[in-house]
Amino acid sequence: MKKITFFLLCAVMGIGAMCAQTDVAGSGSKKVSLKIEELVTIDGSQYVLVNNEYADLYMAKDVSGTFAVPASVNYGGKSYPVKNIRGMAFMESGTTSVSTSGTLEGVWSNAFTDARALQSVSLAEGVKMIEEGAFDSKTLQDIFVIDSNKYFAAVKGVLYNKEMTRLHSYPAGKRGASFTVPSTVQTIGKKAFSSCQLTSVTLPSSVKVIEERAFEYCNNLESFAFGPNVTQIDAAVFSNCNSLSSVSIPASLTKIGVSAFGGCTALTAFTVASANPVFSAINGVLFSKDKKKLLVCPSGISGTYAIPEGTVEIGHSAFDSCEKIKNITFAKSVTKLDSLCFYNCKFRSIVIPNTIKEIPYGCFLYCNSMRDVTFSESLTTIGERAFEGCFALQDLTVPDKVVSIDKWAFSGCTGLSGDITLGKSLTSIGNNAFIGANPRRIYCRSRIPCALDYQSFDFSYFFDSCDVYVPRGCADAYQNASGWEVFFNIYEYDVVFKGDLNGDSEVDITDANILMNIVLGKDSASKYNGRADVDGNGIVDITDVNATLNIVLGK
């Protein structure tokens, strides 16, 4: 027998599952309890002895055939009741059948994950806690529960709570193409049908809620009827159901969780009951009832998608894994992008309209085919992880109104090996914002060095090989600024701004007067090399004067 003793102080390690905090006499001060765990090997399996009181089965990797979880184990002359099966306990185990004893109380999440030969699990009367995903084995065909168990029941190998109101687990390896949920069930539990082989599931009218990831990776599921009384489906319920081609939203369904249909690559259309008070559909794409918020674009849509006029907001994860869309065009009405809205898309370029002022968290996360980004001229903030993992990006120009680039914004953009231009209003670049990038040149348009956080750039890698260009007269300021001083090569250059007609690197009332003279025919626009066309429409007129005045006024 082997042993390893662990002293787990949550006050130091922050491991909440291994300790408890109690309020001492209502004073508000916390007493931290220390849990002592000892890992021992008994009869080829590993157990954790907890506080010298009981044992949890920790690892039964090397067992095969039929395995009975013992009621107790003996160690050092003492008997310990076995109370729990911990997560990953049967990972890569060759056992085909597992049974439990009356002392077992809990089965942790992922307890049977990757049990490569498992066919059945039998639960005794003491089991009262089973976490979601506990039976995540693709070969498992049946779950059995002794009739005397007060908390769970099994019918034809499918696990329910005792009252049969909640379907807990449908074994992923269970044979059969279709399944009808019993009429008593009101809730489909978390990961209940995960990775099952069913092609169809029929829900009774009693079902109201489908919880997180309930049908994830059900790759044979071709269609799904929600039933007339389903009111809520949670996050990632149908994620990566690659055969699901159409979904009909009933009038009763009023809540759909984030990425509920993410990665459903065959899904091309939603239909919505006209009586639904919350949702609608436009050309198969799911919208809010008023059609102002785009909620879910089916992952099977391909080619070019034009966001329809009237759309104001793109919802959280709306285009999650829409890998077949090669081009997206925005309506002029769009003013807001939500977090992760284009996560894992594969378009090669994007033009962000001037109506957008903020790119939120993870907006283009892992869009690893995207080579070019044209930013909104109104943009002020590039959020955390906004372009992380976009390793096809080669050059980057940050608009002049952007004030901050948040942490990890362009991390992992290993293709950024050309030029990075930072706008004149930039005041801060967050931690690891450009980690992994290797630009040849960085052009800074601001006369005041922006604040750099720890590892805003990958200083350890390219600070001696990247040339930094700063406005004329500002080299000393950058060379003495925190973070910037590590760059070996800092040069000055003439910064040109649209609207800066007198060449002083500022746009002010003097420039507005010059523009007015051009409009009145007293001066020529040609000698200003395009700087007079402030609004970029190819014509120098009174609108350019107004645009310049707006800059002067801070609008």
Coordinates of C-alpha atoms in Angstrom, one line a residue:
M1 CA 0.0 0.0 0.0
K2 CA 1.2 3.5 -0.9
K3 CA 0.2 6.8 0.6
I4 CA 0.5 10.5 -0.1
T5 CA -0.8 13.0 2.4
F6 CA -2.2 16.3 1.3
F7 CA -2.8 19.3 3.7
L8 CA -5.2 21.5 1.8
L9 CA -5.4 25.0 3.3
C10 CA -8.1 26.9 1.4
A11 CA -7.0 30.1 3.0
V12 CA -3.7 29.8 1.1
M13 CA -4.8 27.8 -2.0
G14 CA -8.3 29.1 -2.5
I15 CA -9.8 25.6 -3.1
G16 CA -13.4 26.0 -2.0
A17 CA -14.3 22.4 -2.4
M18 CA -11.7 21.3 0.1
C19 CA -12.6 23.6 3.0
A20 CA -15.5 25.3 4.8
Q21 CA -15.9 28.8 6.3
T22 CA -18.2 29.5 9.2
D23 CA -19.2 32.7 10.9
V24 CA -17.9 32.7 14.4
A25 CA -20.7 33.7 16.8
G26 CA -22.2 36.0 14.3
S27 CA -19.2 38.3 14.5
G28 CA -18.6 38.3 10.8
S29 CA -15.1 36.9 11.2
K30 CA -14.5 33.6 9.4
K31 CA -13.2 30.4 10.8
V32 CA -11.4 28.3 8.1
S33 CA -11.7 24.6 8.6
L34 CA -8.8 22.4 7.4
K35 CA -9.5 19.3 5.5
I36 CA -6.8 16.7 5.6
E37 CA -6.7 14.2 2.7
E38 CA -4.5 11.2 2.4
L39 CA -4.2 9.4 -1.0
V40 CA -3.7 5.6 -0.6
T41 CA -3.6 2.6 -2.9
I42 CA -5.6 -0.4 -1.9
D43 CA -6.1 -3.5 -4.0
G44 CA -4.9 -1.7 -7.2
S45 CA -7.3 1.3 -6.8
Q46 CA -6.7 4.7 -5.2
Y47 CA -8.8 6.1 -2.4
V48 CA -8.7 9.5 -0.6
L49 CA -9.0 9.2 3.2
V50 CA -10.8 12.4 4.3
N51 CA -10.2 13.7 7.8
N52 CA -9.5 10.2 8.9
E53 CA -13.2 9.6 8.8
Y54 CA -14.2 8.2 5.4
A55 CA -12.9 7.3 2.0
D56 CA -13.7 8.5 -1.6
L57 CA -12.8 6.3 -4.6
Y58 CA -10.2 8.4 -6.4
M59 CA -9.0 6.2 -9.3
A60 CA -9.9 2.8 -10.6
K61 CA -8.1 3.0 -13.9
D62 CA -6.6 -0.4 -13.9
V63 CA -9.8 -2.5 -13.1
S64 CA -11.5 -4.6 -15.8
G65 CA -14.6 -6.7 -16.0
T66 CA -17.1 -6.3 -13.2
F67 CA -16.1 -3.9 -10.4
A68 CA -17.9 -3.5 -7.1
V69 CA -17.2 -0.3 -5.2
P70 CA -16.6 -1.6 -1.7
A71 CA -18.7 -0.6 1.3
S72 CA -15.4 0.2 3.1
V73 CA -11.7 -0.1 2.8
N74 CA -9.2 -1.0 5.5
Y75 CA -6.0 1.0 6.0
G76 CA -3.6 1.2 8.9
G77 CA -5.8 -1.1 11.0
K78 CA -8.9 1.1 10.6
S79 CA -12.0 0.7 8.4
Y80 CA -13.2 3.6 6.3
P81 CA -16.7 3.7 4.7
V82 CA -16.6 4.6 1.0
K83 CA -18.9 7.6 0.5
N84 CA -18.1 9.1 -3.0
I85 CA -16.9 8.3 -6.4
R86 CA -14.8 11.3 -7.5
G87 CA -14.5 12.9 -10.9
M88 CA -12.4 10.9 -13.5
A89 CA -12.3 7.9 -11.2
F90 CA -12.9 5.5 -14.1
M91 CA -11.1 7.4 -16.8
E92 CA -9.7 4.8 -19.3
S93 CA -10.9 2.0 -17.1
G94 CA -11.6 -1.3 -18.8
T95 CA -14.4 -2.3 -16.5
T96 CA -17.7 -3.3 -18.1
S97 CA -20.0 -3.1 -15.1
V98 CA -19.9 -1.1 -11.9
S99 CA -22.0 -1.6 -8.8
T100 CA -22.1 0.3 -5.5
S101 CA -22.7 -0.5 -1.9
G102 CA -25.2 1.0 0.6
T103 CA -22.5 3.4 2.1
L104 CA -22.0 5.3 -1.2
E105 CA -23.7 8.7 -1.1
G106 CA -22.3 10.7 -4.0
V107 CA -21.2 10.4 -7.6
W108 CA -19.2 13.4 -8.8
S109 CA -19.3 15.0 -12.2
N110 CA -17.3 13.1 -14.8
A111 CA -16.9 10.1 -12.5
F112 CA -17.3 7.7 -15.5
T113 CA -15.8 10.0 -18.2
D114 CA -13.9 8.0 -20.8
A115 CA -14.6 4.6 -19.2
R116 CA -13.9 2.9 -22.5
A117 CA -15.8 -0.4 -22.0
L118 CA -18.5 0.5 -19.5
Q119 CA -21.9 -1.0 -20.2
S120 CA -23.9 -0.7 -17.0
V121 CA -23.8 1.0 -13.6
S122 CA -25.9 -0.2 -10.6
L123 CA -26.7 2.3 -7.8
A124 CA -27.5 1.1 -4.2
E125 CA -29.9 2.7 -1.8
G126 CA -27.4 5.1 -0.1
V127 CA -26.8 7.3 -3.2
K128 CA -28.4 10.7 -2.8
M129 CA -26.2 13.0 -4.8
I130 CA -25.3 12.6 -8.5
E131 CA -23.7 15.6 -10.3
E132 CA -24.3 16.4 -13.9
G133 CA -22.2 14.6 -16.4
A134 CA -21.4 11.8 -13.9
F135 CA -22.1 9.1 -16.5
D136 CA -20.3 10.7 -19.4
S137 CA -19.2 7.4 -21.0
K138 CA -20.0 6.8 -24.7
T139 CA -20.3 3.1 -24.2
L140 CA -22.7 3.1 -21.2
Q141 CA -26.0 1.4 -22.1
D142 CA -27.9 1.1 -18.8
I143 CA -28.1 2.7 -15.3
F144 CA -29.9 0.7 -12.6
V145 CA -31.2 1.9 -9.3
I146 CA -32.3 -0.4 -6.4
D147 CA -36.0 0.2 -5.6
S148 CA -35.3 1.1 -2.0
N149 CA -33.3 4.2 -3.0
K150 CA -35.2 7.3 -1.8
Y151 CA -33.7 9.8 -4.2
F152 CA -33.4 8.2 -7.7
A153 CA -35.2 5.8 -9.9
A154 CA -34.4 4.1 -13.2
V155 CA -36.7 2.9 -15.9
K156 CA -35.4 0.9 -18.8
G157 CA -31.9 1.9 -18.0
V158 CA -32.6 5.7 -17.9
L159 CA -32.0 7.6 -14.7
Y160 CA -34.6 9.9 -13.1
N161 CA -35.2 11.5 -9.7
K162 CA -37.4 9.4 -7.4
E163 CA -40.6 11.4 -8.4
M164 CA -39.9 10.9 -12.1
T165 CA -40.2 14.7 -12.6
R166 CA -36.6 15.2 -13.7
L167 CA -34.8 13.1 -16.3
H168 CA -31.2 13.0 -15.1
S169 CA -29.2 10.8 -17.5
Y170 CA -29.9 8.9 -20.7
P171 CA -26.9 6.6 -21.3
A172 CA -24.9 7.7 -24.4
G173 CA -24.3 4.2 -25.6
K174 CA -28.0 3.1 -25.3
R175 CA -29.3 1.4 -28.4
G176 CA -32.3 2.7 -30.3
A177 CA -33.1 5.5 -32.7
S178 CA -36.0 7.2 -30.8
F179 CA -37.1 7.9 -27.3
T180 CA -40.3 9.2 -25.7
V181 CA -39.8 11.0 -22.4
P182 CA -42.3 9.9 -19.8
S183 CA -45.3 12.1 -19.2
T184 CA -44.3 12.8 -15.6
V185 CA -41.1 14.6 -16.5
Q186 CA -41.0 18.4 -16.1
T187 CA -37.3 19.0 -16.4
I188 CA -34.6 17.6 -18.7
G189 CA -31.4 17.8 -16.6
K190 CA -27.9 19.1 -17.4
K191 CA -26.1 17.0 -19.9
A192 CA -29.0 14.5 -19.7
F193 CA -28.7 13.2 -23.3
S194 CA -25.1 14.3 -24.0
S195 CA -23.5 12.4 -26.9
C196 CA -26.5 10.0 -27.2
Q197 CA -27.1 8.2 -30.5
L198 CA -30.8 9.1 -30.9
T199 CA -32.2 10.5 -34.1
S200 CA -35.4 11.8 -32.5
V201 CA -36.7 12.6 -29.0
T202 CA -40.4 13.2 -28.2
L203 CA -41.2 15.5 -25.3
P204 CA -44.5 15.3 -23.4
S205 CA -46.6 18.4 -22.6
S206 CA -45.3 18.2 -19.0
V207 CA -41.8 19.3 -19.9
K208 CA -41.1 23.0 -19.2
V209 CA -37.4 23.4 -18.8
I210 CA -34.4 21.9 -20.6
E211 CA -31.1 22.6 -18.7
E212 CA -27.6 23.3 -19.9
R213 CA -26.0 21.0 -22.5
A214 CA -28.8 18.6 -22.3
F215 CA -28.4 17.4 -25.9
E216 CA -24.9 18.5 -26.7
Y217 CA -23.0 16.3 -29.2
C218 CA -26.1 14.3 -30.2
N219 CA -24.7 14.0 -33.7
N220 CA -27.6 11.8 -35.0
L221 CA -30.4 14.1 -33.8
E222 CA -32.0 15.4 -37.0
S223 CA -35.1 17.2 -35.7
F224 CA -36.5 18.3 -32.4
A225 CA -40.0 19.2 -31.3
F226 CA -40.1 21.1 -28.1
G227 CA -43.6 20.3 -27.0
P228 CA -46.3 22.9 -26.3
N229 CA -45.3 24.0 -22.8
V230 CA -41.5 24.3 -22.9
T231 CA -40.7 27.8 -21.5
Q232 CA -36.9 27.7 -21.2
I233 CA -33.8 26.1 -22.7
D234 CA -30.5 26.9 -21.1
A235 CA -27.0 27.5 -22.5
A236 CA -25.5 25.2 -25.1
V237 CA -28.5 22.8 -24.9
F238 CA -28.0 21.6 -28.5
S239 CA -24.3 22.6 -29.0
N240 CA -22.6 20.6 -31.7
C241 CA -25.6 18.6 -32.8
N242 CA -24.3 18.3 -36.3
S243 CA -27.3 16.7 -37.9
L244 CA -30.0 19.1 -36.6
S245 CA -31.2 20.9 -39.7
S246 CA -34.3 22.9 -38.5
V247 CA -35.8 24.1 -35.3
S248 CA -39.3 25.3 -34.6
I249 CA -39.8 27.7 -31.7
P250 CA -43.2 27.2 -30.0
A251 CA -45.2 30.1 -28.6
S252 CA -44.4 28.9 -25.0
L253 CA -40.6 29.2 -25.3
T254 CA -39.6 32.6 -24.0
K255 CA -36.0 32.0 -22.8
I256 CA -33.1 30.7 -24.9
G257 CA -29.6 30.4 -23.3
V258 CA -26.3 31.5 -24.7
S259 CA -25.0 29.3 -27.6
A260 CA -28.0 27.0 -27.3
F261 CA -27.4 26.0 -30.9
G262 CA -23.7 26.7 -31.3
G263 CA -21.9 24.5 -33.7
C264 CA -25.0 23.0 -35.2
T265 CA -23.4 23.0 -38.7
A266 CA -26.5 21.6 -40.5
L267 CA -28.9 24.1 -39.0
T268 CA -30.0 26.5 -41.7
A269 CA -33.3 27.9 -40.4
F270 CA -35.5 28.7 -37.4
T271 CA -39.2 29.0 -37.6
V272 CA -41.1 30.8 -34.8
A273 CA -44.8 30.5 -33.9
S274 CA -46.5 33.8 -34.6
A275 CA -48.0 33.9 -31.1
N276 CA -44.5 33.8 -29.5
P277 CA -44.2 37.0 -27.4
V278 CA -40.4 37.2 -27.4
F279 CA -38.9 35.8 -30.6
S280 CA -39.3 36.2 -34.4
A281 CA -37.4 35.0 -37.4
I282 CA -36.2 36.8 -40.5
N283 CA -35.1 34.5 -43.4
G284 CA -34.4 31.7 -40.9
V285 CA -32.4 33.8 -38.5
L286 CA -33.7 34.2 -34.9
F287 CA -34.5 37.8 -33.8
S288 CA -36.2 39.5 -30.9
K289 CA -39.9 40.1 -31.4
D290 CA -39.4 43.7 -32.5
K291 CA -36.7 42.5 -34.9
K292 CA -34.2 45.0 -33.5
K293 CA -31.8 42.4 -31.9
L294 CA -30.3 39.6 -33.9
L295 CA -30.1 36.6 -31.4
V296 CA -29.0 33.5 -33.3
C297 CA -27.7 33.0 -36.8
P298 CA -27.9 29.2 -37.7
S299 CA -24.4 27.7 -38.1
G300 CA -25.4 26.1 -41.4
I301 CA -26.0 29.4 -43.3
S302 CA -23.3 29.8 -45.9
G303 CA -21.9 32.5 -48.3
T304 CA -22.7 36.2 -47.6
Y305 CA -25.0 37.3 -44.9
A306 CA -26.4 40.8 -44.9
I307 CA -27.7 42.0 -41.5
P308 CA -31.1 43.4 -42.3
E309 CA -31.9 47.1 -41.9
G310 CA -33.6 47.9 -38.7
T311 CA -31.3 45.6 -36.7
V312 CA -29.8 47.6 -33.8
E313 CA -27.9 45.0 -31.7
I314 CA -26.0 41.8 -32.4
G315 CA -26.6 39.5 -29.4
H316 CA -24.2 37.5 -27.3
S317 CA -22.7 34.6 -29.3
A318 CA -25.2 35.4 -32.1
F319 CA -22.9 34.0 -34.8
D320 CA -21.1 31.4 -32.7
S321 CA -19.2 29.0 -35.0
C322 CA -20.9 30.2 -38.2
E323 CA -17.9 28.8 -40.1
K324 CA -19.6 28.7 -43.5
I325 CA -20.3 32.4 -43.7
K326 CA -17.5 34.0 -45.7
N327 CA -18.7 37.6 -45.6
I328 CA -20.9 39.7 -43.4
T329 CA -22.3 43.2 -44.2
F330 CA -23.8 45.4 -41.6
A331 CA -27.0 47.5 -41.8
K332 CA -26.5 51.2 -41.1
S333 CA -28.9 50.8 -38.1
V334 CA -26.5 48.5 -36.1
T335 CA -25.1 50.4 -33.1
K336 CA -24.1 47.6 -30.6
L337 CA -22.2 44.4 -30.7
D338 CA -22.5 42.0 -27.7
S339 CA -19.7 39.8 -26.3
L340 CA -18.5 36.8 -28.3
C341 CA -21.0 37.7 -31.1
F342 CA -18.7 36.5 -33.9
Y343 CA -16.9 33.8 -31.9
N344 CA -15.1 31.2 -34.1
C345 CA -16.3 32.6 -37.4
K346 CA -14.2 32.0 -40.6
F347 CA -14.7 35.1 -42.7
R348 CA -11.6 36.6 -44.2
S349 CA -12.3 40.3 -43.6
I350 CA -14.7 42.5 -41.8
V351 CA -15.8 46.2 -42.1
I352 CA -17.0 47.5 -38.8
P353 CA -19.4 50.3 -39.5
N354 CA -19.0 53.8 -38.1
T355 CA -22.0 53.4 -35.9
I356 CA -20.1 51.1 -33.6
K357 CA -18.3 52.7 -30.7
E358 CA -17.1 49.6 -28.8
I359 CA -15.9 46.1 -29.6
P360 CA -16.8 44.0 -26.6
Y361 CA -15.2 41.0 -24.8
G362 CA -14.3 38.2 -27.2
C363 CA -16.2 39.8 -30.1
F364 CA -14.0 38.1 -32.8
L365 CA -12.3 35.5 -30.6
Y366 CA -10.7 32.8 -32.6
C367 CA -11.7 34.2 -36.0
N368 CA -8.5 32.7 -37.3
S369 CA -9.2 33.1 -41.0
M370 CA -9.7 36.9 -40.7
R371 CA -6.9 38.8 -42.5
D372 CA -8.2 42.3 -42.6
V373 CA -10.2 44.5 -40.2
T374 CA -11.5 47.9 -41.2
F375 CA -12.5 49.7 -37.9
S376 CA -15.3 52.1 -37.2
E377 CA -14.0 55.7 -37.2
S378 CA -16.2 56.2 -34.1
L379 CA -14.6 53.4 -32.2
T380 CA -13.4 54.3 -28.6
T381 CA -12.8 50.9 -27.0
I382 CA -11.4 47.5 -28.0
G383 CA -12.4 45.1 -25.3
E384 CA -10.7 42.2 -23.6
R385 CA -9.9 39.3 -25.8
A386 CA -11.7 41.0 -28.7
F387 CA -9.4 39.6 -31.4
E388 CA -7.6 36.9 -29.5
G389 CA -6.4 34.0 -31.6
C390 CA -7.0 35.9 -34.9
F391 CA -3.6 34.7 -36.2
A392 CA -4.2 35.5 -39.8
L393 CA -4.2 39.3 -39.1
Q394 CA -1.1 40.9 -40.7
D395 CA -1.4 44.6 -40.2
L396 CA -3.4 46.7 -37.8
T397 CA -4.5 50.4 -37.8
V398 CA -6.3 51.5 -34.6
P399 CA -8.5 54.5 -35.2
D400 CA -7.8 57.9 -33.7
K401 CA -10.7 57.9 -31.3
V402 CA -9.8 54.7 -29.6
V403 CA -8.9 55.4 -26.0
S404 CA -8.2 52.0 -24.7
I405 CA -7.1 48.5 -25.8
D406 CA -8.0 46.0 -23.1
K407 CA -6.0 43.1 -21.9
W408 CA -5.5 40.1 -24.2
A409 CA -7.3 42.1 -27.0
F410 CA -4.9 40.8 -29.8
S411 CA -3.1 38.0 -27.9
G412 CA -2.2 35.1 -30.1
C413 CA -2.3 37.2 -33.3
T414 CA 0.9 35.6 -34.4
G415 CA 0.4 36.8 -38.0
L416 CA 0.8 40.5 -36.9
S417 CA 4.2 40.7 -38.3
G418 CA 3.8 43.9 -40.4
D419 CA 2.8 47.3 -39.1
I420 CA 0.7 48.3 -36.1
T421 CA -0.6 51.9 -36.1
L422 CA -1.9 53.3 -32.8
G423 CA -4.3 56.2 -32.9
K424 CA -3.7 59.6 -31.4
S425 CA -6.3 59.3 -28.6
L426 CA -5.0 56.0 -27.1
T427 CA -4.2 56.3 -23.4
S428 CA -3.8 52.6 -22.3
I429 CA -2.9 49.2 -23.6
G430 CA -3.8 46.3 -21.2
N431 CA -1.9 43.3 -20.0
N432 CA -0.8 40.9 -22.7
A433 CA -2.8 42.8 -25.3
F434 CA -0.4 42.0 -28.1
I435 CA 1.3 38.9 -26.6
G436 CA 2.4 36.6 -29.4
A437 CA 2.4 39.4 -32.0
N438 CA 5.7 40.2 -33.7
P439 CA 5.3 43.5 -35.6
R440 CA 8.2 45.0 -37.6
R441 CA 7.0 48.5 -36.9
I442 CA 4.8 50.3 -34.4
Y443 CA 3.5 53.8 -35.4
C444 CA 2.3 55.9 -32.5
R445 CA 0.2 58.9 -33.5
S446 CA -0.2 60.3 -30.0
R447 CA 2.3 62.9 -28.7
I448 CA 1.8 61.5 -25.2
P449 CA 2.9 57.9 -24.7
C450 CA 0.0 55.7 -23.7
A451 CA 0.2 53.7 -20.5
L452 CA 1.5 50.1 -21.0
D453 CA 0.6 47.3 -18.6
Y454 CA 2.7 44.3 -17.8
Q455 CA 3.5 42.5 -21.1
S456 CA 1.3 44.7 -23.2
F457 CA 3.7 43.7 -25.9
D458 CA 5.9 40.6 -25.9
F459 CA 8.9 42.6 -24.7
S460 CA 11.0 39.5 -24.1
Y461 CA 10.7 38.6 -27.8
F462 CA 10.9 41.6 -30.1
F463 CA 11.8 44.8 -28.3
D464 CA 15.2 44.9 -30.1
S465 CA 13.8 43.9 -33.5
C466 CA 10.7 46.2 -33.7
D467 CA 11.1 49.8 -34.8
V468 CA 8.8 52.3 -33.0
Y469 CA 7.9 55.6 -34.8
V470 CA 6.6 58.5 -32.7
P471 CA 5.5 62.1 -33.6
R472 CA 8.4 64.5 -34.3
G473 CA 9.7 66.0 -31.1
C474 CA 8.4 63.1 -28.9
A475 CA 11.2 60.6 -28.9
D476 CA 12.5 61.6 -25.5
A477 CA 9.0 61.3 -24.0
Y478 CA 8.7 57.8 -25.3
Q479 CA 12.2 56.7 -24.3
N480 CA 11.5 57.8 -20.8
A481 CA 8.0 56.4 -20.5
S482 CA 7.3 53.2 -18.5
G483 CA 7.2 50.2 -20.8
W484 CA 8.3 52.1 -23.9
E485 CA 11.8 52.5 -22.7
V486 CA 12.6 48.9 -23.4
F487 CA 12.3 49.4 -27.1
F488 CA 15.8 49.9 -28.6
N489 CA 14.8 51.6 -31.8
I490 CA 12.5 54.7 -31.4
Y491 CA 12.4 57.1 -34.3
E492 CA 10.5 60.3 -35.0
Y493 CA 8.2 60.9 -38.1
D494 CA 5.7 63.5 -39.3
V495 CA 2.2 62.5 -38.2
V496 CA -0.5 63.5 -40.6
F497 CA -4.1 63.8 -39.5
K498 CA -7.1 64.4 -41.7
G499 CA -8.2 68.0 -41.0
D500 CA -4.6 69.0 -39.9
L501 CA -4.0 71.3 -42.8
N502 CA -1.3 73.5 -41.3
G503 CA 0.8 70.5 -40.3
D504 CA 1.1 71.2 -36.5
S505 CA -0.2 67.7 -35.6
E506 CA -3.3 69.3 -34.2
V507 CA -6.8 69.8 -35.6
D508 CA -8.0 73.2 -34.4
I509 CA -9.9 76.4 -35.5
T510 CA -7.0 77.4 -37.8
D511 CA -7.6 74.2 -39.8
A512 CA -11.3 74.9 -40.0
N513 CA -10.6 78.4 -41.4
I514 CA -8.3 77.0 -44.0
L515 CA -11.1 74.5 -45.0
M516 CA -13.6 77.3 -45.3
N517 CA -11.3 79.1 -47.6
I518 CA -11.0 76.0 -49.8
V519 CA -14.8 75.7 -49.9
L520 CA -15.1 79.4 -50.8
G521 CA -12.5 79.0 -53.6
K522 CA -9.8 81.0 -51.9
D523 CA -7.4 78.0 -51.5
S524 CA -6.8 74.7 -53.3
A525 CA -7.5 71.3 -51.7
S526 CA -4.9 69.5 -53.9
K527 CA -1.9 70.9 -52.0
Y528 CA -3.1 69.3 -48.7
N529 CA -2.7 65.7 -50.0
G530 CA -6.2 64.4 -49.1
R531 CA -6.2 65.9 -45.6
A532 CA -8.9 68.3 -46.5
D533 CA -11.4 65.5 -47.3
V534 CA -12.2 65.0 -43.6
D535 CA -15.3 62.9 -44.0
G536 CA -13.6 60.7 -46.6
N537 CA -16.3 61.0 -49.3
G538 CA -14.0 62.2 -52.0
I539 CA -15.3 65.7 -52.1
V540 CA -14.2 68.8 -50.1
D541 CA -17.2 70.8 -49.1
I542 CA -19.1 72.3 -46.2
T543 CA -19.6 68.9 -44.5
D544 CA -15.8 68.7 -44.1
V545 CA -15.8 72.1 -42.4
N546 CA -18.5 70.8 -40.0
A547 CA -16.6 67.6 -39.4
T548 CA -13.5 69.6 -38.5
L549 CA -15.5 71.9 -36.1
N550 CA -16.9 68.7 -34.4
I551 CA -13.3 67.5 -33.9
V552 CA -12.4 70.9 -32.4
L553 CA -15.4 70.8 -30.1
G554 CA -14.6 67.2 -29.0
K555 CA -17.7 65.7 -30.7

